[in-house]
Tab-separated table of C-alpha atoms in Angstrom:
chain	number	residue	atom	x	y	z
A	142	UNK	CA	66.886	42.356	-12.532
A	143	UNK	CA	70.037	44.518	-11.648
A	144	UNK	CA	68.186	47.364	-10.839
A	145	UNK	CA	65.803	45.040	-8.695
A	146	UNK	CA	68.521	43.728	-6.712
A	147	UNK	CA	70.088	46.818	-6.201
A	148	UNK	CA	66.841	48.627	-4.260
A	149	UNK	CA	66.407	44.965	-2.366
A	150	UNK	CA	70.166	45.638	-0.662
A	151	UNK	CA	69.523	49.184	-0.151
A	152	UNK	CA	66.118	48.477	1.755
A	153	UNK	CA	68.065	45.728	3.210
A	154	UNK	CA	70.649	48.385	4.735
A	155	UNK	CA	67.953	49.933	6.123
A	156	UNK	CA	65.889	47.198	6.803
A	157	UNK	CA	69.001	46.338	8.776
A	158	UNK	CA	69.238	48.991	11.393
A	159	UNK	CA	65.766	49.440	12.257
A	160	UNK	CA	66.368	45.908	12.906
A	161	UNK	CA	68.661	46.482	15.737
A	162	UNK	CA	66.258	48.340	18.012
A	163	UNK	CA	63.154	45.619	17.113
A	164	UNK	CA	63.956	41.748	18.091
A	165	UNK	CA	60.579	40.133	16.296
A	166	UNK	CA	62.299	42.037	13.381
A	167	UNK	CA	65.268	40.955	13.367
A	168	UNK	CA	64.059	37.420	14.484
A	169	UNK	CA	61.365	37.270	11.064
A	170	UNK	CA	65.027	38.194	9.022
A	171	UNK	CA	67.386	36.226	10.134
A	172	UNK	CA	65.047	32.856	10.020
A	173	UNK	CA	64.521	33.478	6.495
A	174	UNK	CA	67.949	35.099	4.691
A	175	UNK	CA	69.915	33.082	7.073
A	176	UNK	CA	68.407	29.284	7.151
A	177	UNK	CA	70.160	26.246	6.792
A	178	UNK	CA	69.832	25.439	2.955
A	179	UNK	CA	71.785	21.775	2.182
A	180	UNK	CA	70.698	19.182	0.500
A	181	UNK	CA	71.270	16.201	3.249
A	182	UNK	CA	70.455	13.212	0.865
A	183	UNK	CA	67.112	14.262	0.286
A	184	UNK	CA	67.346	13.574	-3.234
A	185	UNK	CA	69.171	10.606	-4.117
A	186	UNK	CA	71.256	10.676	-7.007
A	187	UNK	CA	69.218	11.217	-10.415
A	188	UNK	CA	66.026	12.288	-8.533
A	189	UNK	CA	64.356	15.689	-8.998
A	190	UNK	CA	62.142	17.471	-6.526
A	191	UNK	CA	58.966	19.803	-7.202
A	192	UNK	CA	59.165	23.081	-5.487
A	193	UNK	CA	55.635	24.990	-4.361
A	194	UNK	CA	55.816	28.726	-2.798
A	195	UNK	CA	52.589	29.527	-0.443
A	196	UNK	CA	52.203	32.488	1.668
A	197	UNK	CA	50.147	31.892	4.893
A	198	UNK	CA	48.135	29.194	6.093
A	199	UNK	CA	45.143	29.693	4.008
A	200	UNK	CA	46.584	29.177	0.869
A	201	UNK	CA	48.473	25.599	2.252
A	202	UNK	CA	44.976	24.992	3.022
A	203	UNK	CA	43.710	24.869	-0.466
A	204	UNK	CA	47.066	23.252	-1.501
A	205	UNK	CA	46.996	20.438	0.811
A	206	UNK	CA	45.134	18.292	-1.649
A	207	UNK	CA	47.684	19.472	-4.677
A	208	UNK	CA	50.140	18.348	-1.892
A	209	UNK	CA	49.289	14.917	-1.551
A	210	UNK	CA	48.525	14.122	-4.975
A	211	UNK	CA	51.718	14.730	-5.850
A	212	UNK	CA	53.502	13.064	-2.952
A	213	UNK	CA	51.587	9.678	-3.699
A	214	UNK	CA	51.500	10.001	-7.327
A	215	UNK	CA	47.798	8.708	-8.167
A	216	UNK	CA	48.071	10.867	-11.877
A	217	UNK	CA	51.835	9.570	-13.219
A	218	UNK	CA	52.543	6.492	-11.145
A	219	UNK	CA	55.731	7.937	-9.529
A	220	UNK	CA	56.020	9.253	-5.815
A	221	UNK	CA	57.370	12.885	-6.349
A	222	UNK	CA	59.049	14.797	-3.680
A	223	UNK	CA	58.504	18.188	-2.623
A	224	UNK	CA	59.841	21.764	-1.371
A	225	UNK	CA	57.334	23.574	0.396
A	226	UNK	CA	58.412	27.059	0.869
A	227	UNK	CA	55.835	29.267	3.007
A	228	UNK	CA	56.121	33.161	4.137
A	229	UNK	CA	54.323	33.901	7.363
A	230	UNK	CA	55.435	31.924	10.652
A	231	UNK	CA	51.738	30.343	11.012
A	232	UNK	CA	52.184	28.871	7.629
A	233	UNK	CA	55.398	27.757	8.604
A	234	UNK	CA	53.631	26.123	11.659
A	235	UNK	CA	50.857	24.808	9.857
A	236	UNK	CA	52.805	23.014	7.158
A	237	UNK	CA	55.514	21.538	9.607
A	238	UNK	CA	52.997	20.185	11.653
A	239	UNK	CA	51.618	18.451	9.080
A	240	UNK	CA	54.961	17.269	7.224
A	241	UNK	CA	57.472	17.521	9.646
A	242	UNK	CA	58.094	13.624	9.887
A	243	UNK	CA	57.381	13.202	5.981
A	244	UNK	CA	60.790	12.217	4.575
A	245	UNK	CA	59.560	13.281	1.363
A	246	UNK	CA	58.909	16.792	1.766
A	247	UNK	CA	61.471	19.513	2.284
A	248	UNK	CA	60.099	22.621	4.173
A	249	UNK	CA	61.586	25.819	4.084
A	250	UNK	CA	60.454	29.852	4.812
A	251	UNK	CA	60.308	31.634	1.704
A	252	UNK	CA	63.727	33.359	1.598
A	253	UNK	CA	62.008	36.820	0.607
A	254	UNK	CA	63.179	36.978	-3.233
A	255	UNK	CA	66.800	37.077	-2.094
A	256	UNK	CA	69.172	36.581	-5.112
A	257	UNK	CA	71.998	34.381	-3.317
A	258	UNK	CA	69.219	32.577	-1.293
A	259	UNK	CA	67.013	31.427	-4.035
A	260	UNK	CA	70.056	30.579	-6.227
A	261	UNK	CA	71.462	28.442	-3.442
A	262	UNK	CA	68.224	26.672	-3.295
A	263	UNK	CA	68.554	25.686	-6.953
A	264	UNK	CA	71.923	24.884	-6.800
A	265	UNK	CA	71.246	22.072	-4.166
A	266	UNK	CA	68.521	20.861	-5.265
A	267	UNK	CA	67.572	19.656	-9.081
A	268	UNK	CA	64.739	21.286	-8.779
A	269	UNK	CA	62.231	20.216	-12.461
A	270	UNK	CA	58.638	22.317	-11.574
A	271	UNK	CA	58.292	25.333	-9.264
A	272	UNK	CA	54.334	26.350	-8.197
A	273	UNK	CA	53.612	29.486	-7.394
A	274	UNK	CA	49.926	29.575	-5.748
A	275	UNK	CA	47.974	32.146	-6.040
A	276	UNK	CA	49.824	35.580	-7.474
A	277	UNK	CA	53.021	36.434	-5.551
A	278	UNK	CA	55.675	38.114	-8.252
A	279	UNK	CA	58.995	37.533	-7.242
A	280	UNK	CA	61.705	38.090	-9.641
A	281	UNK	CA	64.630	36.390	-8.485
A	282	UNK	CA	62.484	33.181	-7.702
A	283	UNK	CA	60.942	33.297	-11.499
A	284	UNK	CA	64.286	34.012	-13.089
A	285	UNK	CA	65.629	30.943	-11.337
A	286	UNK	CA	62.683	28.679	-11.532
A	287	UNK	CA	62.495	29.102	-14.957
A	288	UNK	CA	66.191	28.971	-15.747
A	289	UNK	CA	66.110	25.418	-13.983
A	290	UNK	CA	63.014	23.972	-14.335
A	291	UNK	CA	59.761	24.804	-15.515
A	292	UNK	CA	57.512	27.574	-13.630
A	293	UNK	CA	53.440	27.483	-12.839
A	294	UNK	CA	50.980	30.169	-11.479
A	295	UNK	CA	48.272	27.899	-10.097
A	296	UNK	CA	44.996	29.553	-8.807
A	297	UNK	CA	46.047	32.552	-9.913
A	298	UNK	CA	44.042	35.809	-8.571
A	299	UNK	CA	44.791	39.616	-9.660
A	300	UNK	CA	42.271	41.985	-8.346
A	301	UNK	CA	41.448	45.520	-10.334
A	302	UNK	CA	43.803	46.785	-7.014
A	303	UNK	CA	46.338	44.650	-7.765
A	304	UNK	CA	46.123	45.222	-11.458
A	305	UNK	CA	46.749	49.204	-11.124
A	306	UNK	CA	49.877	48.568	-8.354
A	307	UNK	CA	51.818	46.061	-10.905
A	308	UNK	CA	51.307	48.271	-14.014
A	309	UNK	CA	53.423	50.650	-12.320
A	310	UNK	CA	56.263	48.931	-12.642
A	311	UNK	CA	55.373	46.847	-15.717
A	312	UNK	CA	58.505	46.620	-17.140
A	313	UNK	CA	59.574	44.049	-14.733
A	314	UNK	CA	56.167	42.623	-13.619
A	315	UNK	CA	55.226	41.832	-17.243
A	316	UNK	CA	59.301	40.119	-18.150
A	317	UNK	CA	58.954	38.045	-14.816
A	318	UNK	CA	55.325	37.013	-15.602
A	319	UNK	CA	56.305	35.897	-18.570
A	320	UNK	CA	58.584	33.055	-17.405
A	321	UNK	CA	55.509	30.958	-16.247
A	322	UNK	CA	54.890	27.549	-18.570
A	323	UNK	CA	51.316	27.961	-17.685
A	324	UNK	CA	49.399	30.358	-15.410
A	325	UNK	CA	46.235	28.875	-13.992
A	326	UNK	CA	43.530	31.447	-13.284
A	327	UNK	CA	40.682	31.373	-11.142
A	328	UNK	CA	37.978	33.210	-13.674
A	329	UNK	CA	37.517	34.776	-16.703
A	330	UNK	CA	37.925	38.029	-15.521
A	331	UNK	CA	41.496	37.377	-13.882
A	332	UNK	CA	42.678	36.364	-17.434
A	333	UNK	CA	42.096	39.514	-18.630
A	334	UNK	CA	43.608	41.274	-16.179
A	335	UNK	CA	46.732	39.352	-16.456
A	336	UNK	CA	46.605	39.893	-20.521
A	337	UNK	CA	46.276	43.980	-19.428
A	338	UNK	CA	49.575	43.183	-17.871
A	339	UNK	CA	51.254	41.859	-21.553
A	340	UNK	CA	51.358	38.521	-20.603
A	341	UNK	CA	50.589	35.995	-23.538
A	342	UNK	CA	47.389	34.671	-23.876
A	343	UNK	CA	48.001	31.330	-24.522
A	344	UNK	CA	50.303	30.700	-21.569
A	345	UNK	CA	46.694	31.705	-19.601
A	346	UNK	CA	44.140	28.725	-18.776
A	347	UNK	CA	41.052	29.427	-16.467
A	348	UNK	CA	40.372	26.603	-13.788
A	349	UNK	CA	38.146	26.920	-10.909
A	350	UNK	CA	39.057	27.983	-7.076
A	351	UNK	CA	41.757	25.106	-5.738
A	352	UNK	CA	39.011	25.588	-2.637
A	353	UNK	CA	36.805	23.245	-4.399
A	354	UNK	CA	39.437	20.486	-3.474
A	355	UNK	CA	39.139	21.062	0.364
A	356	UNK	CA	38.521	18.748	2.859
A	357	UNK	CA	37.109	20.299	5.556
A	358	UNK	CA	37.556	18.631	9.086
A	359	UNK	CA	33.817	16.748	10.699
A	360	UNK	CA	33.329	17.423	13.986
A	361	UNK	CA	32.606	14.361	15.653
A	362	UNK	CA	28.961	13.086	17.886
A	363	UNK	CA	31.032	13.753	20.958
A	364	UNK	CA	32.561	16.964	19.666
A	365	UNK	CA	28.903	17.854	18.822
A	366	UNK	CA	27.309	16.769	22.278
A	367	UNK	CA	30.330	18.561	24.067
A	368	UNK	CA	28.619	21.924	22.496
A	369	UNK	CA	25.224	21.125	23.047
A	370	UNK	CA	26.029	20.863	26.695
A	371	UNK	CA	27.629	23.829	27.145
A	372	UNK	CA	27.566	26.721	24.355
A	373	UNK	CA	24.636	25.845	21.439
A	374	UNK	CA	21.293	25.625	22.422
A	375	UNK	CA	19.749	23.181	20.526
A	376	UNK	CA	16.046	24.216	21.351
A	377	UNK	CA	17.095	27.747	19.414
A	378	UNK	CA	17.995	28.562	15.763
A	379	UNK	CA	21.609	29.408	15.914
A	380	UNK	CA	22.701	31.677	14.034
A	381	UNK	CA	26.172	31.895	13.457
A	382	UNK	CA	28.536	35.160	12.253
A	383	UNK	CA	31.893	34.029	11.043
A	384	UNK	CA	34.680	36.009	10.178
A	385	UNK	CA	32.984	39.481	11.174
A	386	UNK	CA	34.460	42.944	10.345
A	387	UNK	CA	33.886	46.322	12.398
A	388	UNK	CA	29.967	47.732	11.639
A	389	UNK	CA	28.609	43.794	10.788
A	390	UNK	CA	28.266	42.827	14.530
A	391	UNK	CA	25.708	45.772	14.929
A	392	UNK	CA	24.270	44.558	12.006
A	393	UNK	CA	23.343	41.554	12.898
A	394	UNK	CA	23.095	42.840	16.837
A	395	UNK	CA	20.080	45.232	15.443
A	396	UNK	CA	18.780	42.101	13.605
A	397	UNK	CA	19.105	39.945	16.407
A	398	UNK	CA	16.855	42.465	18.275
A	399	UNK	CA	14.590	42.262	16.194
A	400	UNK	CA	13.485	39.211	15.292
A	401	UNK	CA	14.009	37.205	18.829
A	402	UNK	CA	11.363	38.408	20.773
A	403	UNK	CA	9.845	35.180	21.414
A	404	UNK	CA	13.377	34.022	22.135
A	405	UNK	CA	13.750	31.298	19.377
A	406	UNK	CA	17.224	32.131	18.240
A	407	UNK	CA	20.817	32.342	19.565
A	408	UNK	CA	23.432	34.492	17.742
A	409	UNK	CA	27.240	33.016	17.960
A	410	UNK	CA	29.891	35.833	16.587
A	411	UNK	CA	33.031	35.079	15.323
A	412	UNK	CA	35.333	38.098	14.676
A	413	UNK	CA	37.859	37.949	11.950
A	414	UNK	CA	40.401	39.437	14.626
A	415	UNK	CA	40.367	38.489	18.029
A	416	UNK	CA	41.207	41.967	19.394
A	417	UNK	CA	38.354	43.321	18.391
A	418	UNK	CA	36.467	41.214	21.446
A	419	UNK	CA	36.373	44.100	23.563
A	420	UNK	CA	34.891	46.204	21.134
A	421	UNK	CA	32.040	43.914	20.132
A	422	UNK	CA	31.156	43.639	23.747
A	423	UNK	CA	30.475	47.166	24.504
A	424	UNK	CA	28.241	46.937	21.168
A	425	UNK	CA	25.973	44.261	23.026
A	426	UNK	CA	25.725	46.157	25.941
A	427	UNK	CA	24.135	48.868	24.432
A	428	UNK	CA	21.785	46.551	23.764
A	429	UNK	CA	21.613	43.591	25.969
A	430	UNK	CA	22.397	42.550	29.547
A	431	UNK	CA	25.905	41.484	30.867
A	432	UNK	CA	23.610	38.213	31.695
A	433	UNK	CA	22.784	37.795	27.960
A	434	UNK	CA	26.030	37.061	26.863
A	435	UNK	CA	29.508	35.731	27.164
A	436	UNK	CA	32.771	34.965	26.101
A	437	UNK	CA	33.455	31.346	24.390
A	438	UNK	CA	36.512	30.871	27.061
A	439	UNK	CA	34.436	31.878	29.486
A	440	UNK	CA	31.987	28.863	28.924
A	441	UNK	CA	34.427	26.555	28.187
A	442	UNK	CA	36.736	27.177	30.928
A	443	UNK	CA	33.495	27.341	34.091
A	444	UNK	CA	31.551	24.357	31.799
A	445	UNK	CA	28.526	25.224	34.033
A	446	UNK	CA	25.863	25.608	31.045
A	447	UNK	CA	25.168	21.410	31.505
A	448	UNK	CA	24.489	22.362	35.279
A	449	UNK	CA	22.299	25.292	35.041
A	450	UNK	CA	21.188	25.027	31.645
A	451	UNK	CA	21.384	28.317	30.982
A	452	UNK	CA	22.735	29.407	27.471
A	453	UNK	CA	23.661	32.476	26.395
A	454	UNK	CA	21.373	34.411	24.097
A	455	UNK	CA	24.625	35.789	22.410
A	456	UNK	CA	28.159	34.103	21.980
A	457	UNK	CA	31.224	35.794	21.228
A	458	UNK	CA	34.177	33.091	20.011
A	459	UNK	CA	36.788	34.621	21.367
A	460	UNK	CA	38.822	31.427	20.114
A	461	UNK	CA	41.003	30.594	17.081
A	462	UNK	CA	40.526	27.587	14.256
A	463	UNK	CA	36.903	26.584	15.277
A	464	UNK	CA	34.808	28.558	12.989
A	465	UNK	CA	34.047	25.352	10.925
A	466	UNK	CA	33.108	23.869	14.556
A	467	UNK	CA	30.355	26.749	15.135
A	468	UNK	CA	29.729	26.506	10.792
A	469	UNK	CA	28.592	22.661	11.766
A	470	UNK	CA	26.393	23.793	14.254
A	471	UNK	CA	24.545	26.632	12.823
A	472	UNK	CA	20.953	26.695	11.433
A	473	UNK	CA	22.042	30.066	9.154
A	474	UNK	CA	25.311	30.979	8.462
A	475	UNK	CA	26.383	34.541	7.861
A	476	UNK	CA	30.094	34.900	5.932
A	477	UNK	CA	31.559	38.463	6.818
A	478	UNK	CA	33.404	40.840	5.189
A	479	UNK	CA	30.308	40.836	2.697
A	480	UNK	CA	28.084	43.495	4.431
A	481	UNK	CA	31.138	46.268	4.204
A	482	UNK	CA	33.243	46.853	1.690
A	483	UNK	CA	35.982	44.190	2.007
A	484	UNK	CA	35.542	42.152	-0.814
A	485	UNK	CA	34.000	39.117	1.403
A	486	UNK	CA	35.705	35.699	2.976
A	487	UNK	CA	35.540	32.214	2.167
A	488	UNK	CA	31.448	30.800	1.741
A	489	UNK	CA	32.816	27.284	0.971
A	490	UNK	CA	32.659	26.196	4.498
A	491	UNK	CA	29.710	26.540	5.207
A	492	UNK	CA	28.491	24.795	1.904
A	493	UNK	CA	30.407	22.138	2.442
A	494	UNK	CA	28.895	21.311	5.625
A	495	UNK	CA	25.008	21.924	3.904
A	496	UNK	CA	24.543	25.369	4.891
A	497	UNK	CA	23.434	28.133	2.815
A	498	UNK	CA	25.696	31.199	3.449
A	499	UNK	CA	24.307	34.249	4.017
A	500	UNK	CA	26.202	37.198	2.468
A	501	UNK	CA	25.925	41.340	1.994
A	502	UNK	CA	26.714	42.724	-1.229
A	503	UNK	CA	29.911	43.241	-1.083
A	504	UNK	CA	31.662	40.032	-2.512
A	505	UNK	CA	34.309	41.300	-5.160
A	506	UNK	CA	36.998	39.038	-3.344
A	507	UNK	CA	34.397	35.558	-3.743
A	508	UNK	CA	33.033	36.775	-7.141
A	509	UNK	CA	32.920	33.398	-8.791
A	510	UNK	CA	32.611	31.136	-6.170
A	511	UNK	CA	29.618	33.152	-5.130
A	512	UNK	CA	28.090	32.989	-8.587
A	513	UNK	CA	28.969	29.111	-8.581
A	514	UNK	CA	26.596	28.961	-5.844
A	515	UNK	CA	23.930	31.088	-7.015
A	516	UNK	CA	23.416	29.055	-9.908
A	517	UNK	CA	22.390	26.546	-7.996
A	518	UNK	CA	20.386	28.605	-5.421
A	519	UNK	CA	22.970	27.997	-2.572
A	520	UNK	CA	23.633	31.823	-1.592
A	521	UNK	CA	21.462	34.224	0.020
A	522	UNK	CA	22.363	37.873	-0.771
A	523	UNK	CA	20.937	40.607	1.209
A	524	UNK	CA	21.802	44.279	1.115
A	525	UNK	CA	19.928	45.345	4.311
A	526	UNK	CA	18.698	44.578	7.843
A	527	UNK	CA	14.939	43.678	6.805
A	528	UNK	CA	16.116	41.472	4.594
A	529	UNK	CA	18.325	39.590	6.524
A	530	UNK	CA	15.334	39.316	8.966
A	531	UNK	CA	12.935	37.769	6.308
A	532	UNK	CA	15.032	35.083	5.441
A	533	UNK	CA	15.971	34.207	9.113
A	534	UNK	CA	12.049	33.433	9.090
A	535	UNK	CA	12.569	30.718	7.084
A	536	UNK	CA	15.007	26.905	7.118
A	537	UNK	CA	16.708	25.423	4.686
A	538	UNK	CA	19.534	22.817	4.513
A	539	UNK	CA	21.738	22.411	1.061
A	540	UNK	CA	22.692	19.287	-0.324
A	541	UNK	CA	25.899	20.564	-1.921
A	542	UNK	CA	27.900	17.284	-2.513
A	543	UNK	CA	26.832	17.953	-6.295
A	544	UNK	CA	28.516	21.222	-6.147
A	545	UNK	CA	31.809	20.283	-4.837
A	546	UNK	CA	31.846	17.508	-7.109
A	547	UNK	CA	31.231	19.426	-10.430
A	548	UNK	CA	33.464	22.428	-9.377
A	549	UNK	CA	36.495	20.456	-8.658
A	550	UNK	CA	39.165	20.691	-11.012
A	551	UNK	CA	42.037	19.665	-9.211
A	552	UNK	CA	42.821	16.929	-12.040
A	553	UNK	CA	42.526	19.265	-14.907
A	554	UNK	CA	45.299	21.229	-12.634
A	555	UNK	CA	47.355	18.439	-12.123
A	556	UNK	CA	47.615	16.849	-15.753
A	557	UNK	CA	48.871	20.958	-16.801
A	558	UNK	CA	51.697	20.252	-14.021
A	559	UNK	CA	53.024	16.960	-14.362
A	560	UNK	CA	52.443	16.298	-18.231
């Protein structure tokens, strides 16, 4: 721990003067080492709050439900009250949007491991159970979680990447570890990773994804109509791309070619990254006409498709947070990140709304969600374009209430917590 703290104020120092010639740096810093940390009666006397550290919006996401079952108490009977400390600034936006007005939840950004930050936080508030969701390892916040409270890993994920990076330093990754009550793991496979690391076995319990617990947002009739009118043609079988990575948009751009040439389909792409827009259009002109496609902005901002009725054989969202919008709308759903090597994205949206995701073979990051669904026949893996283009000859719906429903083990989670 000395030796930690040590190389954190010497990267500080540097950390420091770089951050004099960049503002967003220095900005990101100061909002979390220098924050306003008091209690300001939110715990009475005799009360005791429960403290849970998230990085970015998707993992408050798959908390949310965590969240609220501990806020209202359904399991003990007693309204708890909660820290919720988040890294990135979306995250921060996300969850203060959300809680902002809830008097009985204390938001804060993570204080990045700093010793004198993180034992201030203790300090002023009594502070009983600290979740950690997913796998961040953070010394100083272990040390004092577990010196004042009791300390949970909940959905824990450690990829063979991760694995190799911590045993580098195992000395400290495996002492800090170590501290956790219970560590909640999302498959068998994770559990032995973290057992390569030396932690102890029996402080190790595998639970399913917290994404099971999600409750995605339902667009509503008007919602739907509004798209109908303007972007989704409803007389085509749309077919919609989410979360796309470079090389998958020609993919699917070959494969769009290919099997449309009695124009019964409509292909709707939405990148993972927005400033990659640019790119994917010069891809489709190769291809296709300026005429044959557009920009989502575009058609929302002009609304002329209800006018003309013209749609676009080819929509690029160029727009964030609607993916589940376009998910809703689609009659095949492809999940990127699955046909190149990334390790895949979330296929649980699309399930939940009845689809049945379409992946590549690449799905090391979704490993036992995906074989969840293929159990049940709700996944289509394909590995190349002629593939793709023999099951885009064919329909089919999922009822996947059944799967949700069996894979949720949000209650198994909570009764390691809170008893």
């Amino acid at each position: 721990m000395i030796l930690y703290n040590l190389l954190r104020n010497l990267l500080y120092f540097v950390i420091m003067i770089l951050a004099i010639f960049n503002g967003k740096l220095l900005k990101f810093f100061k909002s979390r080492l220098f924050q306003k940390i008091e209690n300001d009666d939110f715990l009475n006397s005799g009360e005791e709050a429960i403290f849970i550290h998230f990085s970015s919006v998707g993992e408050f996401n798959l908390t949310k439900e965590l969240i609220s079952e501990i806020l209202e108490g359904k399991k003990t009977g007693k309204k708890e009250k909660v820290i919720l400390s988040v890294m990135t600034n979306t995250g921060f936006e996300a969850v203060s949007k959300e809680y902002s007005e809830n008097r009985n939840v204390k938001i804060f950004y993570f204080p990045l491991d700093d010793f004198l930050a993180i034992r201030k936080i203790y300090k002023k508030y009594k502070i009983k159970k600290t979740l950690i969701i997913e796998t961040e390892i953070w010394p100083n916040l272990y040390y004092f979680a577990a010196k004042n409270g009791e300390l949970f890993i909940v959905n824990g994920r450690l990829t063979e990447k991760k694995l190799k990076s911590y045993l580098k330093f195992g000395w400290i990754v495996k002492k800090t570890v170590n501290r956790a009550k219970k560590i909640m793991v999302q498959s068998v496979s994770d559990r032995e990773r973290y057992e390569k690391l030396g932690i102890k076995r029996d402080k190790i319990k595998v639970y399913k994804n917290l994404k099971y617990s999600i409750k995605y947002n339902k667009i509503s009739e008007d919602q739907k109509k509004e798209y109908y009118d303007t972007v989704v043609d409803r007389n085509k079988k749309a077919i919609v791309c989410g979360s796309t990575r470079p090389d998958e948009e020609k993919i699917w751009l070959d494969v769009f070619e290919k099997i449309n040439i009695n124009n019964e389909y409509q292909l709707i792409i939405v990148p993972r990254h927005l400033k990659r827009v640019y790119e994917i259009e010069k891809m489709i002109l190769e291809k296709f006409s300026r005429n044959d496609y557009s920009l989502f902005t575009k058609i929302e901002k002009n609304k002329k498709n209800s006018e003309t009725g013209k749609y676009k054989k080819i929509v690029i969202v160029d727009k964030m947070g609607i993916l589940t919008d376009f998910y809703q709308m689609s009659d095949f759903a492809f999940v990127g990140g699955t046909l190149v090597d990334i390790g895949g994205h979330s296929i649980l949206e699309p399930l939940y709304y009845g689809k049945k995701p379409i992946i590549g073979k690449y799905f090391q990051n979704i490993e036992e969600i995906v074989k969840d669904a293929k159990e049940l026949g709700f996944i289509e893996i394909v590995e190349n374009e002629d593939e793709i283009v023999e099951y885009l000859k064919k329909f089919e719906n999922v009822d996947t209430r059944e799967f949700f429903e069996k894979n949720n083990e949000i209650n198994k989670i909570l009764d390691e917590i809170l008893y």
